Amino acid sequence: MPSNENLNAMYSYLNSGDIDAANLRALEILGQDAESAPAWYVVGEHNFRNGNYDKAVTSFDCVTYISPNNASAWFRLFEAQLLKGTLNNAVTACLNAISLEPSIKHFRAYFRLPAEVKTDQSQKKILSLLLETLVGETKSPEYYLLLSRYYVDILEFEKASNAYLMATACEPDNIQMLREYGRFLYEIGKGEKSATVLMELTEREPQESGNWLVLGACYARVGNWQRAIEANLRVVALEPDHVSARLNLSMGYISMGLYEEAAEWLEVFVKGSHPDFPPDSIQHLCVVAKYQYCNRYLGCMEPLSEAQ
């Protein structure tokens, strides 16, 4: 059995950042006791920090064999296997870490894994662990956000939306979360729901142009061009030089057949004086094409020739 003095010295070196001295003391301890889990952990940490992931995996494997309930060792084993490239083993180690310690950090690590290594069995396990955790963490929005992420991964967008809604219910005054929820709905194709959430945001934050911009995109996605135009006009009222809003307005007016209004919003870009649309750039050529489209319907091609 290693003495408390040796163990304390090892931890002291580790806590002070002297991993080499800690490793030497750990090797001394292992010479006395080959089944010292703390010493194996420090050796694994030394190998990990020095980029020797093969040896790190071996060391952390020893820790989890000797002390199978050590969540930190399982998680470090996961990280070492991830960097080593043994992804299937990494999944197992990560799930073991979560089972022992269902922390946000451990759950997030699972969702960082590539989709191709997540089997049906591992997906069922992570869902079970999330739901078990939520029984005791019903007021923590982070776990609902992770649940939403799970459903997105398996393309269950309605369930993902509901989980995200539960997260916002945990903190109803969290404007940032509500904003992210609205954008999340937009990204998964729930344009009408997204518009409802973003309308609430614009009432609470009428001076936040980003909310109006995404609201306009939501209305455009469902074909409500009048509302889309109104939202983008609010953006321009707040930020007169907002490029995306101006381009959105031109597309909105084109979609409504209002070509003169569309041409007015495009004109500043067509002239080639805007820094984001230098002459002969792809961006400039695209807006010129749109401008030409509008003027063809208006029957006046002269302004375009002069602009070119």
CSV table of C-alpha atoms in Angstrom, one decimal:
chain,number,residue,atom,x,y,z
A,1,MET,CA,0.0,0.0,0.0
A,2,PRO,CA,1.4,3.4,-0.9
A,3,SER,CA,1.9,5.8,2.0
A,4,ASN,CA,-0.3,8.8,2.5
A,5,GLU,CA,2.8,10.9,2.2
A,6,ASN,CA,3.5,9.6,-1.4
A,7,LEU,CA,-0.1,10.1,-2.4
A,8,ASN,CA,-0.2,13.6,-0.9
A,9,ALA,CA,3.0,14.5,-2.7
A,10,MET,CA,1.7,13.2,-6.0
A,11,TYR,CA,-1.5,15.2,-5.7
A,12,SER,CA,0.5,18.3,-4.6
A,13,TYR,CA,2.6,18.1,-7.8
A,14,LEU,CA,-0.5,17.5,-9.9
A,15,ASN,CA,-2.4,20.5,-8.4
A,16,SER,CA,0.6,22.8,-8.9
A,17,GLY,CA,0.8,21.9,-12.6
A,18,ASP,CA,4.0,19.9,-12.3
A,19,ILE,CA,2.7,16.9,-14.2
A,20,ASP,CA,6.2,15.4,-14.7
A,21,ALA,CA,7.0,15.3,-11.0
A,22,ALA,CA,3.5,14.0,-10.3
A,23,ASN,CA,4.0,11.2,-12.8
A,24,LEU,CA,7.4,10.2,-11.3
A,25,ARG,CA,5.8,10.0,-7.8
A,26,ALA,CA,2.9,8.0,-9.4
A,27,LEU,CA,5.3,5.5,-10.9
A,28,GLU,CA,6.9,5.1,-7.5
A,29,ILE,CA,3.5,4.4,-6.0
A,30,LEU,CA,2.8,1.8,-8.7
A,31,GLY,CA,6.1,0.1,-7.8
A,32,GLN,CA,4.6,-0.5,-4.3
A,33,ASP,CA,1.0,-1.1,-5.4
A,34,ALA,CA,0.2,-2.0,-9.0
A,35,GLU,CA,-3.5,-1.5,-8.3
A,36,SER,CA,-3.4,2.1,-7.1
A,37,ALA,CA,-6.2,3.7,-9.1
A,38,PRO,CA,-5.1,7.3,-8.2
A,39,ALA,CA,-1.5,6.6,-9.5
A,40,TRP,CA,-2.8,5.1,-12.7
A,41,TYR,CA,-5.0,8.1,-13.2
A,42,VAL,CA,-2.0,10.5,-12.8
A,43,VAL,CA,0.1,8.3,-15.3
A,44,GLY,CA,-2.8,8.5,-17.7
A,45,GLU,CA,-3.0,12.2,-17.3
A,46,HIS,CA,0.7,12.6,-17.9
A,47,ASN,CA,0.5,10.5,-21.1
A,48,PHE,CA,-2.6,12.4,-22.2
A,49,ARG,CA,-1.1,15.9,-21.8
A,50,ASN,CA,2.0,14.7,-23.7
A,51,GLY,CA,-0.1,13.5,-26.6
A,52,ASN,CA,0.6,9.8,-26.0
A,53,TYR,CA,-3.0,8.7,-26.3
A,54,ASP,CA,-2.3,5.0,-26.7
A,55,LYS,CA,-0.6,4.9,-23.3
A,56,ALA,CA,-3.2,7.2,-21.9
A,57,VAL,CA,-6.0,4.8,-22.9
A,58,THR,CA,-4.1,1.9,-21.3
A,59,SER,CA,-3.6,3.9,-18.1
A,60,PHE,CA,-7.3,5.0,-17.8
A,61,ASP,CA,-8.4,1.5,-18.7
A,62,CYS,CA,-6.5,0.4,-15.6
A,63,VAL,CA,-8.3,3.0,-13.5
A,64,THR,CA,-11.8,1.9,-14.7
A,65,TYR,CA,-10.9,-1.7,-14.2
A,66,ILE,CA,-9.7,-1.1,-10.6
A,67,SER,CA,-12.4,1.6,-9.8
A,68,PRO,CA,-15.3,1.0,-12.2
A,69,ASN,CA,-17.4,3.8,-10.5
A,70,ASN,CA,-14.8,6.5,-11.3
A,71,ALA,CA,-16.8,8.8,-13.6
A,72,SER,CA,-13.8,11.1,-14.1
A,73,ALA,CA,-11.6,8.2,-15.3
A,74,TRP,CA,-14.3,7.0,-17.7
A,75,PHE,CA,-14.6,10.5,-19.2
A,76,ARG,CA,-10.8,10.9,-19.5
A,77,LEU,CA,-10.8,7.5,-21.2
A,78,PHE,CA,-13.4,8.7,-23.6
A,79,GLU,CA,-11.3,11.8,-24.5
A,80,ALA,CA,-8.2,9.7,-25.0
A,81,GLN,CA,-10.0,7.2,-27.2
A,82,LEU,CA,-11.6,10.1,-29.2
A,83,LEU,CA,-8.1,11.5,-29.9
A,84,LYS,CA,-6.7,8.1,-30.6
A,85,GLY,CA,-9.5,7.5,-33.1
A,86,THR,CA,-11.1,4.5,-31.5
A,87,LEU,CA,-14.6,6.0,-31.7
A,88,ASN,CA,-16.7,3.0,-30.9
A,89,ASN,CA,-14.8,2.5,-27.6
A,90,ALA,CA,-15.2,6.3,-27.0
A,91,VAL,CA,-19.0,6.0,-27.2
A,92,THR,CA,-19.0,3.2,-24.5
A,93,ALA,CA,-16.7,5.2,-22.2
A,94,CYS,CA,-18.8,8.3,-22.6
A,95,LEU,CA,-22.0,6.5,-21.8
A,96,ASN,CA,-20.4,5.0,-18.7
A,97,ALA,CA,-19.3,8.4,-17.6
A,98,ILE,CA,-22.8,9.8,-18.1
A,99,SER,CA,-24.4,6.8,-16.2
A,100,LEU,CA,-22.1,7.5,-13.2
A,101,GLU,CA,-22.3,11.3,-13.4
A,102,PRO,CA,-25.1,12.7,-15.7
A,103,SER,CA,-23.5,16.2,-15.9
A,104,ILE,CA,-24.1,18.7,-18.7
A,105,LYS,CA,-20.4,18.4,-19.6
A,106,HIS,CA,-20.7,14.6,-20.1
A,107,PHE,CA,-23.9,14.7,-22.1
A,108,ARG,CA,-22.5,17.4,-24.4
A,109,ALA,CA,-19.5,15.2,-25.1
A,110,TYR,CA,-21.7,12.5,-26.4
A,111,PHE,CA,-23.4,14.9,-28.8
A,112,ARG,CA,-20.0,15.9,-30.2
A,113,LEU,CA,-19.4,12.4,-31.5
A,114,PRO,CA,-19.9,11.8,-35.2
A,115,ALA,CA,-23.3,10.5,-36.2
A,116,GLU,CA,-21.9,7.4,-37.8
A,117,VAL,CA,-20.6,6.0,-34.5
A,118,LYS,CA,-23.9,6.5,-32.7
A,119,THR,CA,-25.7,3.1,-32.9
A,120,ASP,CA,-29.4,2.5,-32.2
A,121,GLN,CA,-28.4,1.0,-28.9
A,122,SER,CA,-26.3,4.0,-27.8
A,123,GLN,CA,-29.1,6.4,-28.9
A,124,LYS,CA,-31.6,4.5,-26.8
A,125,LYS,CA,-29.2,4.6,-23.9
A,126,ILE,CA,-28.6,8.3,-24.1
A,127,LEU,CA,-32.3,9.0,-24.4
A,128,SER,CA,-33.0,6.9,-21.3
A,129,LEU,CA,-30.2,8.7,-19.4
A,130,LEU,CA,-31.6,12.1,-20.4
A,131,LEU,CA,-35.1,11.2,-19.3
A,132,GLU,CA,-33.9,9.8,-16.0
A,133,THR,CA,-31.9,12.9,-15.3
A,134,LEU,CA,-34.9,15.2,-16.2
A,135,VAL,CA,-37.0,13.5,-13.5
A,136,GLY,CA,-34.7,15.2,-10.9
A,137,GLU,CA,-33.7,18.2,-13.0
A,138,THR,CA,-37.0,19.5,-14.2
A,139,LYS,CA,-36.0,23.1,-13.6
A,140,SER,CA,-32.8,22.9,-15.6
A,141,PRO,CA,-33.2,24.1,-19.2
A,142,GLU,CA,-29.8,22.7,-20.3
A,143,TYR,CA,-31.1,19.1,-20.1
A,144,TYR,CA,-34.2,20.0,-22.2
A,145,LEU,CA,-31.9,21.6,-24.7
A,146,LEU,CA,-29.9,18.4,-24.9
A,147,LEU,CA,-33.1,16.4,-25.3
A,148,SER,CA,-34.0,18.7,-28.1
A,149,ARG,CA,-30.6,18.1,-29.7
A,150,TYR,CA,-31.2,14.4,-29.4
A,151,TYR,CA,-34.5,14.6,-31.3
A,152,VAL,CA,-32.9,16.8,-34.0
A,153,ASP,CA,-30.2,14.1,-34.5
A,154,ILE,CA,-32.9,11.5,-35.2
A,155,LEU,CA,-35.0,13.9,-37.3
A,156,GLU,CA,-37.9,14.1,-34.8
A,157,PHE,CA,-38.4,17.8,-35.2
A,158,GLU,CA,-41.8,18.1,-33.5
A,159,LYS,CA,-40.4,16.4,-30.4
A,160,ALA,CA,-37.3,18.6,-30.6
A,161,SER,CA,-39.5,21.7,-30.8
A,162,ASN,CA,-41.4,20.6,-27.7
A,163,ALA,CA,-38.3,19.9,-25.7
A,164,TYR,CA,-36.9,23.3,-26.6
A,165,LEU,CA,-40.2,24.8,-25.5
A,166,MET,CA,-39.8,23.1,-22.1
A,167,ALA,CA,-36.4,24.7,-21.8
A,168,THR,CA,-37.8,28.2,-22.3
A,169,ALA,CA,-40.6,27.4,-19.8
A,170,CYS,CA,-37.9,26.8,-17.2
A,171,GLU,CA,-36.6,30.4,-17.6
A,172,PRO,CA,-39.5,32.4,-19.1
A,173,ASP,CA,-37.6,35.7,-18.6
A,174,ASN,CA,-34.5,34.5,-20.5
A,175,ILE,CA,-34.6,36.6,-23.6
A,176,GLN,CA,-31.6,35.0,-25.1
A,177,MET,CA,-33.0,31.5,-24.8
A,178,LEU,CA,-36.3,32.7,-26.4
A,179,ARG,CA,-34.4,34.2,-29.2
A,180,GLU,CA,-32.5,31.0,-29.8
A,181,TYR,CA,-35.7,29.0,-29.7
A,182,GLY,CA,-37.2,31.2,-32.4
A,183,ARG,CA,-34.2,30.7,-34.6
A,184,PHE,CA,-34.1,27.0,-33.9
A,185,LEU,CA,-37.7,26.7,-35.1
A,186,TYR,CA,-36.8,28.6,-38.2
A,187,GLU,CA,-33.8,26.3,-38.9
A,188,ILE,CA,-35.9,23.1,-38.6
A,189,GLY,CA,-38.5,24.5,-41.0
A,190,LYS,CA,-41.2,25.6,-38.5
A,191,GLY,CA,-41.7,29.0,-40.0
A,192,GLU,CA,-45.1,29.8,-38.5
A,193,LYS,CA,-44.2,28.7,-35.0
A,194,SER,CA,-40.9,30.6,-35.3
A,195,ALA,CA,-42.8,33.8,-36.4
A,196,THR,CA,-45.0,33.5,-33.3
A,197,VAL,CA,-42.0,33.3,-31.0
A,198,LEU,CA,-40.2,36.1,-32.7
A,199,MET,CA,-43.3,38.3,-32.7
A,200,GLU,CA,-43.2,38.0,-28.9
A,201,LEU,CA,-39.5,38.9,-29.0
A,202,THR,CA,-40.1,42.0,-31.1
A,203,GLU,CA,-42.7,43.2,-28.6
A,204,ARG,CA,-40.2,42.7,-25.8
A,205,GLU,CA,-37.2,44.0,-27.7
A,206,PRO,CA,-38.5,46.4,-30.4
A,207,GLN,CA,-35.0,47.9,-30.9
A,208,GLU,CA,-33.3,44.5,-31.6
A,209,SER,CA,-32.9,44.4,-35.4
A,210,GLY,CA,-31.8,40.8,-35.4
A,211,ASN,CA,-35.2,39.7,-34.2
A,212,TRP,CA,-37.0,41.6,-37.0
A,213,LEU,CA,-34.6,40.2,-39.6
A,214,VAL,CA,-35.3,36.5,-38.6
A,215,LEU,CA,-39.0,37.3,-38.3
A,216,GLY,CA,-38.9,38.6,-41.9
A,217,ALA,CA,-37.2,35.4,-43.0
A,218,CYS,CA,-39.9,33.3,-41.2
A,219,TYR,CA,-42.6,35.2,-43.1
A,220,ALA,CA,-40.8,34.8,-46.4
A,221,ARG,CA,-40.5,31.0,-45.8
A,222,VAL,CA,-44.2,30.6,-45.5
A,223,GLY,CA,-44.9,33.0,-48.4
A,224,ASN,CA,-46.3,35.9,-46.4
A,225,TRP,CA,-44.4,38.6,-48.3
A,226,GLN,CA,-46.2,41.6,-47.0
A,227,ARG,CA,-45.3,40.7,-43.4
A,228,ALA,CA,-41.8,39.9,-44.5
A,229,ILE,CA,-41.4,43.3,-46.1
A,230,GLU,CA,-42.8,45.0,-43.0
A,231,ALA,CA,-40.3,43.2,-40.7
A,232,ASN,CA,-37.4,44.1,-43.0
A,233,LEU,CA,-38.5,47.7,-43.1
A,234,ARG,CA,-38.2,47.7,-39.3
A,235,VAL,CA,-34.6,46.4,-39.7
A,236,VAL,CA,-33.8,49.2,-42.1
A,237,ALA,CA,-35.4,51.8,-39.8
A,238,LEU,CA,-33.1,50.7,-37.0
A,239,GLU,CA,-30.0,50.1,-39.3
A,240,PRO,CA,-30.4,52.1,-42.5
A,241,ASP,CA,-27.4,50.4,-44.2
A,242,HIS,CA,-28.3,46.8,-43.3
A,243,VAL,CA,-27.4,44.9,-46.4
A,244,SER,CA,-29.4,41.7,-45.8
A,245,ALA,CA,-32.5,43.6,-45.0
A,246,ARG,CA,-32.2,45.7,-48.2
A,247,LEU,CA,-31.7,42.6,-50.3
A,248,ASN,CA,-34.6,40.9,-48.5
A,249,LEU,CA,-36.8,43.9,-49.3
A,250,SER,CA,-36.0,43.7,-53.0
A,251,MET,CA,-36.8,40.0,-53.1
A,252,GLY,CA,-40.1,40.6,-51.2
A,253,TYR,CA,-41.2,43.3,-53.6
A,254,ILE,CA,-40.2,41.1,-56.6
A,255,SER,CA,-42.3,38.2,-55.2
A,256,MET,CA,-45.2,40.6,-54.9
A,257,GLY,CA,-44.7,41.9,-58.4
A,258,LEU,CA,-43.7,45.4,-57.2
A,259,TYR,CA,-40.7,45.8,-59.5
A,260,GLU,CA,-40.3,49.5,-59.1
A,261,GLU,CA,-40.0,49.3,-55.3
A,262,ALA,CA,-37.6,46.3,-55.7
A,263,ALA,CA,-35.4,48.3,-58.1
A,264,GLU,CA,-35.2,51.1,-55.6
A,265,TRP,CA,-33.7,48.9,-52.9
A,266,LEU,CA,-31.3,47.3,-55.4
A,267,GLU,CA,-30.0,50.6,-56.9
A,268,VAL,CA,-27.4,51.3,-54.3
A,269,PHE,CA,-25.8,48.0,-54.9
A,270,VAL,CA,-26.0,48.1,-58.7
A,271,LYS,CA,-24.1,51.4,-58.8
A,272,GLY,CA,-21.0,49.6,-57.6
A,273,SER,CA,-20.4,52.1,-54.8
A,274,HIS,CA,-21.3,49.8,-51.9
A,275,PRO,CA,-18.2,48.3,-50.2
A,276,ASP,CA,-19.8,44.8,-50.0
A,277,PHE,CA,-20.6,44.8,-53.7
A,278,PRO,CA,-17.5,45.9,-55.6
A,279,PRO,CA,-17.9,46.2,-59.4
A,280,ASP,CA,-17.6,42.8,-61.3
A,281,SER,CA,-17.8,40.8,-58.1
A,282,ILE,CA,-20.2,37.8,-57.9
A,283,GLN,CA,-22.3,39.8,-55.4
A,284,HIS,CA,-22.5,42.8,-57.8
A,285,LEU,CA,-23.4,40.6,-60.8
A,286,CYS,CA,-26.2,39.0,-58.9
A,287,VAL,CA,-27.8,42.2,-57.9
A,288,VAL,CA,-27.4,43.6,-61.4
A,289,ALA,CA,-29.2,40.5,-62.7
A,290,LYS,CA,-32.1,41.2,-60.2
A,291,TYR,CA,-32.1,44.9,-61.1
A,292,GLN,CA,-32.3,44.0,-64.8
A,293,TYR,CA,-35.1,41.6,-64.1
A,294,CYS,CA,-37.1,44.4,-62.4
A,295,ASN,CA,-36.4,46.9,-65.2
A,296,ARG,CA,-37.4,44.5,-67.8
A,297,TYR,CA,-40.9,44.4,-66.3
A,298,LEU,CA,-40.9,48.2,-65.9
A,299,GLY,CA,-39.8,48.6,-69.5
A,300,CYS,CA,-36.8,50.8,-68.7
A,301,MET,CA,-33.4,49.3,-69.4
A,302,GLU,CA,-31.5,52.6,-69.6
A,303,PRO,CA,-30.7,53.0,-65.8
A,304,LEU,CA,-29.1,49.5,-65.8
A,305,SER,CA,-26.8,50.4,-68.8
A,306,GLU,CA,-25.7,53.5,-67.0
A,307,ALA,CA,-25.1,51.6,-63.8
A,308,GLN,CA,-23.0,49.1,-65.6
